[in-house]
Protein backbone atom coordinates (compact mmCIF):
# COMPACT_ATOMS: atom_id res chain seq x y z
CA UNK A 1 0.00 0.00 0.00
CA UNK A 2 1.40 3.39 -0.96
CA UNK A 3 1.68 6.24 1.49
CA UNK A 4 -1.16 8.73 1.38
CA UNK A 5 -0.36 12.25 0.21
CA UNK A 6 -1.09 15.21 2.51
CA UNK A 7 -3.88 16.37 0.15
CA UNK A 8 -5.57 12.95 0.37
CA UNK A 9 -5.41 13.02 4.18
CA UNK A 10 -6.76 16.58 4.23
CA UNK A 11 -9.65 15.57 1.94
CA UNK A 12 -10.52 12.62 4.20
CA UNK A 13 -10.37 14.84 7.27
CA UNK A 14 -12.84 17.18 5.56
CA UNK A 15 -15.15 14.22 4.79
CA UNK A 16 -15.03 13.05 8.42
CA UNK A 17 -15.43 16.49 9.97
CA UNK A 18 -18.61 16.75 12.05
CA UNK A 19 -19.30 13.02 12.15
CA UNK A 20 -20.62 12.22 15.64
CA UNK A 21 -18.26 9.25 15.92
CA UNK A 22 -15.26 11.61 16.07
CA UNK A 23 -16.66 14.53 18.07
CA UNK A 24 -14.28 15.66 20.77
CA UNK A 25 -11.08 14.03 19.52
CA UNK A 26 -8.05 16.23 18.98
CA UNK A 27 -6.60 17.15 15.59
CA UNK A 28 -3.70 14.71 15.94
CA UNK A 29 -6.08 11.76 16.46
CA UNK A 30 -8.32 13.03 13.68
CA UNK A 31 -5.32 13.15 11.34
CA UNK A 32 -4.18 9.68 12.37
CA UNK A 33 -7.56 8.15 11.55
CA UNK A 34 -7.86 10.11 8.30
CA UNK A 35 -4.41 8.87 7.24
CA UNK A 36 -5.59 5.26 7.63
CA UNK A 37 -8.98 5.77 5.96
CA UNK A 38 -10.04 4.59 2.53
CA UNK A 39 -12.88 5.69 0.28
CA UNK A 40 -15.50 3.74 -1.61
CA UNK A 41 -18.39 4.49 -3.95
CA UNK A 42 -21.23 1.99 -4.28
CA UNK A 43 -24.21 2.03 -6.61
CA UNK A 44 -27.84 1.91 -5.52
CA UNK A 45 -28.89 -1.61 -4.56
CA UNK A 46 -25.36 -2.79 -3.78
CA UNK A 47 -25.06 -4.76 -0.54
CA UNK A 48 -22.14 -3.19 1.33
CA UNK A 49 -21.95 -5.72 4.17
CA UNK A 50 -23.75 -9.02 4.74
CA UNK A 51 -25.22 -10.18 8.03
CA UNK A 52 -23.04 -12.98 9.37
CA UNK A 53 -19.81 -11.89 7.65
CA UNK A 54 -16.86 -11.01 9.87
CA UNK A 55 -16.82 -7.26 10.49
CA UNK A 56 -13.45 -5.59 9.97
CA UNK A 57 -14.40 -2.06 8.91
CA UNK A 58 -16.47 0.85 10.11
CA UNK A 59 -18.19 2.93 7.41
CA UNK A 60 -18.99 6.66 7.45
CA UNK A 61 -21.59 7.84 4.94
CA UNK A 62 -20.22 10.90 3.14
CA UNK A 63 -23.11 11.09 0.66
CA UNK A 64 -26.08 8.87 -0.07
CA UNK A 65 -28.44 6.66 1.89
CA UNK A 66 -28.36 3.04 3.10
CA UNK A 67 -30.84 0.55 4.53
CA UNK A 68 -30.05 -1.62 7.56
CA UNK A 69 -31.52 -5.09 7.07
CA UNK A 70 -32.01 -8.06 9.38
CA UNK A 71 -32.73 -11.55 8.12
CA UNK A 72 -36.23 -12.56 9.16
CA UNK A 73 -38.26 -15.73 8.68
CA UNK A 74 -39.75 -14.35 5.48
CA UNK A 75 -36.77 -12.45 4.09
CA UNK A 76 -34.91 -9.28 4.93
CA UNK A 77 -36.57 -6.73 7.23
CA UNK A 78 -35.54 -3.08 7.05
CA UNK A 79 -34.90 -1.81 10.58
CA UNK A 80 -33.36 1.60 9.83
CA UNK A 81 -32.09 4.00 7.21
CA UNK A 82 -28.94 6.08 7.46
CA UNK A 83 -27.70 9.06 5.52
CA UNK A 84 -24.85 11.53 5.23
CA UNK A 85 -22.88 11.87 8.47
CA UNK A 86 -24.14 8.58 9.90
CA UNK A 87 -21.89 5.58 10.45
CA UNK A 88 -22.34 1.83 10.63
CA UNK A 89 -20.18 -1.19 11.34
CA UNK A 90 -18.99 0.30 14.62
CA UNK A 91 -19.38 -2.99 16.47
CA UNK A 92 -16.15 -4.22 14.82
CA UNK A 93 -14.33 -1.58 16.88
CA UNK A 94 -15.71 -3.19 20.04
CA UNK A 95 -15.61 -6.89 19.18
CA UNK A 96 -14.50 -9.23 16.41
CA UNK A 97 -17.79 -11.02 15.73
CA UNK A 98 -19.93 -11.54 12.63
CA UNK A 99 -21.99 -8.61 11.36
CA UNK A 100 -25.36 -8.31 13.08
CA UNK A 101 -27.09 -6.87 10.00
CA UNK A 102 -26.74 -6.37 6.27
CA UNK A 103 -26.43 -2.88 4.81
CA UNK A 104 -27.51 -1.98 1.27
CA UNK A 105 -27.21 1.30 -0.61
CA UNK A 106 -30.53 2.99 -1.42
CA UNK A 107 -28.84 5.58 -3.64
CA UNK A 108 -25.36 5.90 -5.03
CA UNK A 109 -23.37 6.19 -1.82
CA UNK A 110 -19.92 7.52 -1.01
CA UNK A 111 -18.24 6.07 2.07
CA UNK A 112 -15.11 6.53 4.15
CA UNK A 113 -13.88 3.22 5.59
CA UNK A 114 -11.88 2.78 8.77
CA UNK A 115 -10.57 -0.65 9.75
CA UNK A 116 -10.69 -1.93 13.30
CA UNK A 117 -6.87 -1.88 13.14
CA UNK A 118 -6.96 1.93 12.81
CA UNK A 119 -8.76 2.10 16.15
CA UNK A 120 -6.30 -0.35 17.69
CA UNK A 121 -3.46 1.96 16.61
CA UNK A 122 -5.35 4.94 18.01
CA UNK A 123 -5.64 3.07 21.33
CA UNK A 124 -1.90 2.34 21.38
CA UNK A 125 -0.85 5.88 20.49
CA UNK A 126 -3.61 8.03 22.04
CA UNK A 127 -5.67 6.11 24.62
CA UNK A 128 -7.64 9.17 25.76
CA UNK A 129 -8.76 9.91 22.21
CA UNK A 130 -9.66 6.24 21.74
CA UNK A 131 -11.78 6.49 24.89
CA UNK A 132 -13.61 9.49 23.39
CA UNK A 133 -14.40 7.50 20.24
CA UNK A 134 -15.71 4.60 22.34
CA UNK A 135 -17.89 7.01 24.32
CA UNK A 136 -19.31 8.36 21.06
CA UNK A 137 -20.03 4.81 19.88
CA UNK A 138 -21.76 4.02 23.19
CA UNK A 139 -23.98 7.11 22.86
CA UNK A 140 -24.85 6.17 19.30
CA UNK A 141 -25.68 2.56 20.21
CA UNK A 142 -27.81 3.76 23.12
CA UNK A 143 -29.79 6.12 20.85
CA UNK A 144 -30.29 3.37 18.26
CA UNK A 145 -31.55 0.92 20.89
CA UNK A 146 -33.97 3.54 22.17
CA UNK A 147 -35.27 4.18 18.63
CA UNK A 148 -35.72 0.44 18.01
CA UNK A 149 -37.53 0.08 21.32
CA UNK A 150 -39.86 2.94 20.43
CA UNK A 151 -40.50 1.44 16.98
CA UNK A 152 -41.19 -1.99 18.49
CA UNK A 153 -43.60 -0.47 21.03
CA UNK A 154 -45.55 1.21 18.22
CA UNK A 155 -45.93 -2.10 16.37
CA UNK A 156 -47.24 -4.09 19.34
PDB file of C-alpha atoms in Angstrom:
ATOM      1  CA  UNK A   1       0.000   0.000   0.000  1.00  0.00           C
ATOM      2  CA  UNK A   2       1.400   3.386  -0.961  1.00  0.00           C
ATOM      3  CA  UNK A   3       1.680   6.238   1.490  1.00  0.00           C
ATOM      4  CA  UNK A   4      -1.163   8.734   1.379  1.00  0.00           C
ATOM      5  CA  UNK A   5      -0.361  12.246   0.206  1.00  0.00           C
ATOM      6  CA  UNK A   6      -1.091  15.206   2.510  1.00  0.00           C
ATOM      7  CA  UNK A   7      -3.884  16.369   0.153  1.00  0.00           C
ATOM      8  CA  UNK A   8      -5.571  12.946   0.374  1.00  0.00           C
ATOM      9  CA  UNK A   9      -5.410  13.017   4.176  1.00  0.00           C
ATOM     10  CA  UNK A  10      -6.760  16.585   4.230  1.00  0.00           C
ATOM     11  CA  UNK A  11      -9.651  15.574   1.942  1.00  0.00           C
ATOM     12  CA  UNK A  12     -10.522  12.622   4.196  1.00  0.00           C
ATOM     13  CA  UNK A  13     -10.367  14.838   7.270  1.00  0.00           C
ATOM     14  CA  UNK A  14     -12.843  17.175   5.561  1.00  0.00           C
ATOM     15  CA  UNK A  15     -15.152  14.225   4.795  1.00  0.00           C
ATOM     16  CA  UNK A  16     -15.026  13.051   8.416  1.00  0.00           C
ATOM     17  CA  UNK A  17     -15.430  16.490   9.972  1.00  0.00           C
ATOM     18  CA  UNK A  18     -18.606  16.753  12.052  1.00  0.00           C
ATOM     19  CA  UNK A  19     -19.301  13.017  12.153  1.00  0.00           C
ATOM     20  CA  UNK A  20     -20.617  12.223  15.640  1.00  0.00           C
ATOM     21  CA  UNK A  21     -18.259   9.249  15.925  1.00  0.00           C
ATOM     22  CA  UNK A  22     -15.264  11.608  16.074  1.00  0.00           C
ATOM     23  CA  UNK A  23     -16.658  14.528  18.067  1.00  0.00           C
ATOM     24  CA  UNK A  24     -14.278  15.662  20.774  1.00  0.00           C
ATOM     25  CA  UNK A  25     -11.083  14.034  19.521  1.00  0.00           C
ATOM     26  CA  UNK A  26      -8.048  16.233  18.982  1.00  0.00           C
ATOM     27  CA  UNK A  27      -6.602  17.145  15.593  1.00  0.00           C
ATOM     28  CA  UNK A  28      -3.696  14.710  15.939  1.00  0.00           C
ATOM     29  CA  UNK A  29      -6.079  11.761  16.460  1.00  0.00           C
ATOM     30  CA  UNK A  30      -8.325  13.030  13.675  1.00  0.00           C
ATOM     31  CA  UNK A  31      -5.321  13.152  11.338  1.00  0.00           C
ATOM     32  CA  UNK A  32      -4.181   9.684  12.371  1.00  0.00           C
ATOM     33  CA  UNK A  33      -7.561   8.152  11.551  1.00  0.00           C
ATOM     34  CA  UNK A  34      -7.856  10.113   8.297  1.00  0.00           C
ATOM     35  CA  UNK A  35      -4.407   8.866   7.245  1.00  0.00           C
ATOM     36  CA  UNK A  36      -5.586   5.256   7.630  1.00  0.00           C
ATOM     37  CA  UNK A  37      -8.976   5.766   5.962  1.00  0.00           C
ATOM     38  CA  UNK A  38     -10.035   4.586   2.533  1.00  0.00           C
ATOM     39  CA  UNK A  39     -12.880   5.687   0.281  1.00  0.00           C
ATOM     40  CA  UNK A  40     -15.503   3.744  -1.610  1.00  0.00           C
ATOM     41  CA  UNK A  41     -18.386   4.487  -3.951  1.00  0.00           C
ATOM     42  CA  UNK A  42     -21.227   1.992  -4.279  1.00  0.00           C
ATOM     43  CA  UNK A  43     -24.208   2.027  -6.606  1.00  0.00           C
ATOM     44  CA  UNK A  44     -27.836   1.908  -5.520  1.00  0.00           C
ATOM     45  CA  UNK A  45     -28.886  -1.615  -4.563  1.00  0.00           C
ATOM     46  CA  UNK A  46     -25.360  -2.789  -3.776  1.00  0.00           C
ATOM     47  CA  UNK A  47     -25.059  -4.761  -0.536  1.00  0.00           C
ATOM     48  CA  UNK A  48     -22.141  -3.190   1.326  1.00  0.00           C
ATOM     49  CA  UNK A  49     -21.948  -5.722   4.166  1.00  0.00           C
ATOM     50  CA  UNK A  50     -23.753  -9.016   4.740  1.00  0.00           C
ATOM     51  CA  UNK A  51     -25.220 -10.177   8.031  1.00  0.00           C
ATOM     52  CA  UNK A  52     -23.040 -12.981   9.372  1.00  0.00           C
ATOM     53  CA  UNK A  53     -19.810 -11.887   7.653  1.00  0.00           C
ATOM     54  CA  UNK A  54     -16.861 -11.006   9.871  1.00  0.00           C
ATOM     55  CA  UNK A  55     -16.817  -7.261  10.491  1.00  0.00           C
ATOM     56  CA  UNK A  56     -13.448  -5.593   9.966  1.00  0.00           C
ATOM     57  CA  UNK A  57     -14.396  -2.056   8.908  1.00  0.00           C
ATOM     58  CA  UNK A  58     -16.470   0.847  10.108  1.00  0.00           C
ATOM     59  CA  UNK A  59     -18.194   2.926   7.409  1.00  0.00           C
ATOM     60  CA  UNK A  60     -18.991   6.658   7.450  1.00  0.00           C
ATOM     61  CA  UNK A  61     -21.589   7.843   4.940  1.00  0.00           C
ATOM     62  CA  UNK A  62     -20.224  10.897   3.139  1.00  0.00           C
ATOM     63  CA  UNK A  63     -23.110  11.093   0.665  1.00  0.00           C
ATOM     64  CA  UNK A  64     -26.077   8.870  -0.067  1.00  0.00           C
ATOM     65  CA  UNK A  65     -28.442   6.659   1.892  1.00  0.00           C
ATOM     66  CA  UNK A  66     -28.363   3.043   3.099  1.00  0.00           C
ATOM     67  CA  UNK A  67     -30.841   0.548   4.534  1.00  0.00           C
ATOM     68  CA  UNK A  68     -30.051  -1.618   7.555  1.00  0.00           C
ATOM     69  CA  UNK A  69     -31.517  -5.092   7.065  1.00  0.00           C
ATOM     70  CA  UNK A  70     -32.012  -8.056   9.383  1.00  0.00           C
ATOM     71  CA  UNK A  71     -32.728 -11.551   8.122  1.00  0.00           C
ATOM     72  CA  UNK A  72     -36.227 -12.559   9.156  1.00  0.00           C
ATOM     73  CA  UNK A  73     -38.258 -15.725   8.681  1.00  0.00           C
ATOM     74  CA  UNK A  74     -39.748 -14.345   5.480  1.00  0.00           C
ATOM     75  CA  UNK A  75     -36.774 -12.449   4.085  1.00  0.00           C
ATOM     76  CA  UNK A  76     -34.913  -9.276   4.929  1.00  0.00           C
ATOM     77  CA  UNK A  77     -36.568  -6.732   7.229  1.00  0.00           C
ATOM     78  CA  UNK A  78     -35.544  -3.078   7.052  1.00  0.00           C
ATOM     79  CA  UNK A  79     -34.901  -1.806  10.575  1.00  0.00           C
ATOM     80  CA  UNK A  80     -33.360   1.595   9.827  1.00  0.00           C
ATOM     81  CA  UNK A  81     -32.094   4.000   7.211  1.00  0.00           C
ATOM     82  CA  UNK A  82     -28.945   6.077   7.465  1.00  0.00           C
ATOM     83  CA  UNK A  83     -27.698   9.061   5.521  1.00  0.00           C
ATOM     84  CA  UNK A  84     -24.849  11.534   5.233  1.00  0.00           C
ATOM     85  CA  UNK A  85     -22.882  11.871   8.467  1.00  0.00           C
ATOM     86  CA  UNK A  86     -24.136   8.582   9.902  1.00  0.00           C
ATOM     87  CA  UNK A  87     -21.885   5.578  10.451  1.00  0.00           C
ATOM     88  CA  UNK A  88     -22.336   1.829  10.633  1.00  0.00           C
ATOM     89  CA  UNK A  89     -20.178  -1.190  11.335  1.00  0.00           C
ATOM     90  CA  UNK A  90     -18.987   0.301  14.618  1.00  0.00           C
ATOM     91  CA  UNK A  91     -19.380  -2.986  16.467  1.00  0.00           C
ATOM     92  CA  UNK A  92     -16.154  -4.218  14.818  1.00  0.00           C
ATOM     93  CA  UNK A  93     -14.329  -1.583  16.877  1.00  0.00           C
ATOM     94  CA  UNK A  94     -15.714  -3.193  20.037  1.00  0.00           C
ATOM     95  CA  UNK A  95     -15.607  -6.891  19.182  1.00  0.00           C
ATOM     96  CA  UNK A  96     -14.502  -9.233  16.408  1.00  0.00           C
ATOM     97  CA  UNK A  97     -17.787 -11.020  15.727  1.00  0.00           C
ATOM     98  CA  UNK A  98     -19.930 -11.541  12.629  1.00  0.00           C
ATOM     99  CA  UNK A  99     -21.994  -8.612  11.359  1.00  0.00           C
ATOM    100  CA  UNK A 100     -25.358  -8.306  13.084  1.00  0.00           C
ATOM    101  CA  UNK A 101     -27.093  -6.868   9.996  1.00  0.00           C
ATOM    102  CA  UNK A 102     -26.745  -6.366   6.270  1.00  0.00           C
ATOM    103  CA  UNK A 103     -26.434  -2.880   4.806  1.00  0.00           C
ATOM    104  CA  UNK A 104     -27.512  -1.983   1.269  1.00  0.00           C
ATOM    105  CA  UNK A 105     -27.205   1.303  -0.609  1.00  0.00           C
ATOM    106  CA  UNK A 106     -30.526   2.988  -1.424  1.00  0.00           C
ATOM    107  CA  UNK A 107     -28.844   5.581  -3.637  1.00  0.00           C
ATOM    108  CA  UNK A 108     -25.365   5.905  -5.033  1.00  0.00           C
ATOM    109  CA  UNK A 109     -23.371   6.185  -1.820  1.00  0.00           C
ATOM    110  CA  UNK A 110     -19.917   7.519  -1.009  1.00  0.00           C
ATOM    111  CA  UNK A 111     -18.237   6.066   2.068  1.00  0.00           C
ATOM    112  CA  UNK A 112     -15.113   6.526   4.145  1.00  0.00           C
ATOM    113  CA  UNK A 113     -13.877   3.223   5.586  1.00  0.00           C
ATOM    114  CA  UNK A 114     -11.876   2.776   8.775  1.00  0.00           C
ATOM    115  CA  UNK A 115     -10.567  -0.646   9.752  1.00  0.00           C
ATOM    116  CA  UNK A 116     -10.687  -1.932  13.297  1.00  0.00           C
ATOM    117  CA  UNK A 117      -6.869  -1.880  13.138  1.00  0.00           C
ATOM    118  CA  UNK A 118      -6.963   1.925  12.811  1.00  0.00           C
ATOM    119  CA  UNK A 119      -8.761   2.101  16.149  1.00  0.00           C
ATOM    120  CA  UNK A 120      -6.295  -0.350  17.690  1.00  0.00           C
ATOM    121  CA  UNK A 121      -3.459   1.956  16.612  1.00  0.00           C
ATOM    122  CA  UNK A 122      -5.355   4.941  18.013  1.00  0.00           C
ATOM    123  CA  UNK A 123      -5.637   3.072  21.325  1.00  0.00           C
ATOM    124  CA  UNK A 124      -1.896   2.335  21.375  1.00  0.00           C
ATOM    125  CA  UNK A 125      -0.852   5.882  20.489  1.00  0.00           C
ATOM    126  CA  UNK A 126      -3.605   8.025  22.042  1.00  0.00           C
ATOM    127  CA  UNK A 127      -5.665   6.115  24.618  1.00  0.00           C
ATOM    128  CA  UNK A 128      -7.637   9.170  25.760  1.00  0.00           C
ATOM    129  CA  UNK A 129      -8.757   9.912  22.206  1.00  0.00           C
ATOM    130  CA  UNK A 130      -9.660   6.242  21.742  1.00  0.00           C
ATOM    131  CA  UNK A 131     -11.784   6.493  24.887  1.00  0.00           C
ATOM    132  CA  UNK A 132     -13.608   9.493  23.385  1.00  0.00           C
ATOM    133  CA  UNK A 133     -14.401   7.497  20.242  1.00  0.00           C
ATOM    134  CA  UNK A 134     -15.707   4.595  22.345  1.00  0.00           C
ATOM    135  CA  UNK A 135     -17.888   7.005  24.323  1.00  0.00           C
ATOM    136  CA  UNK A 136     -19.306   8.363  21.058  1.00  0.00           C
ATOM    137  CA  UNK A 137     -20.032   4.811  19.884  1.00  0.00           C
ATOM    138  CA  UNK A 138     -21.756   4.018  23.192  1.00  0.00           C
ATOM    139  CA  UNK A 139     -23.978   7.113  22.863  1.00  0.00           C
ATOM    140  CA  UNK A 140     -24.848   6.167  19.296  1.00  0.00           C
ATOM    141  CA  UNK A 141     -25.683   2.560  20.211  1.00  0.00           C
ATOM    142  CA  UNK A 142     -27.814   3.764  23.124  1.00  0.00           C
ATOM    143  CA  UNK A 143     -29.790   6.116  20.854  1.00  0.00           C
ATOM    144  CA  UNK A 144     -30.290   3.373  18.258  1.00  0.00           C
ATOM    145  CA  UNK A 145     -31.550   0.925  20.889  1.00  0.00           C
ATOM    146  CA  UNK A 146     -33.971   3.541  22.171  1.00  0.00           C
ATOM    147  CA  UNK A 147     -35.267   4.176  18.627  1.00  0.00           C
ATOM    148  CA  UNK A 148     -35.715   0.438  18.006  1.00  0.00           C
ATOM    149  CA  UNK A 149     -37.534   0.084  21.321  1.00  0.00           C
ATOM    150  CA  UNK A 150     -39.863   2.938  20.433  1.00  0.00           C
ATOM    151  CA  UNK A 151     -40.497   1.442  16.981  1.00  0.00           C
ATOM    152  CA  UNK A 152     -41.190  -1.989  18.490  1.00  0.00           C
ATOM    153  CA  UNK A 153     -43.595  -0.472  21.032  1.00  0.00           C
ATOM    154  CA  UNK A 154     -45.547   1.212  18.219  1.00  0.00           C
ATOM    155  CA  UNK A 155     -45.931  -2.097  16.366  1.00  0.00           C
ATOM    156  CA  UNK A 156     -47.241  -4.093  19.336  1.00  0.00           C
TER     157      UNK A 156
END
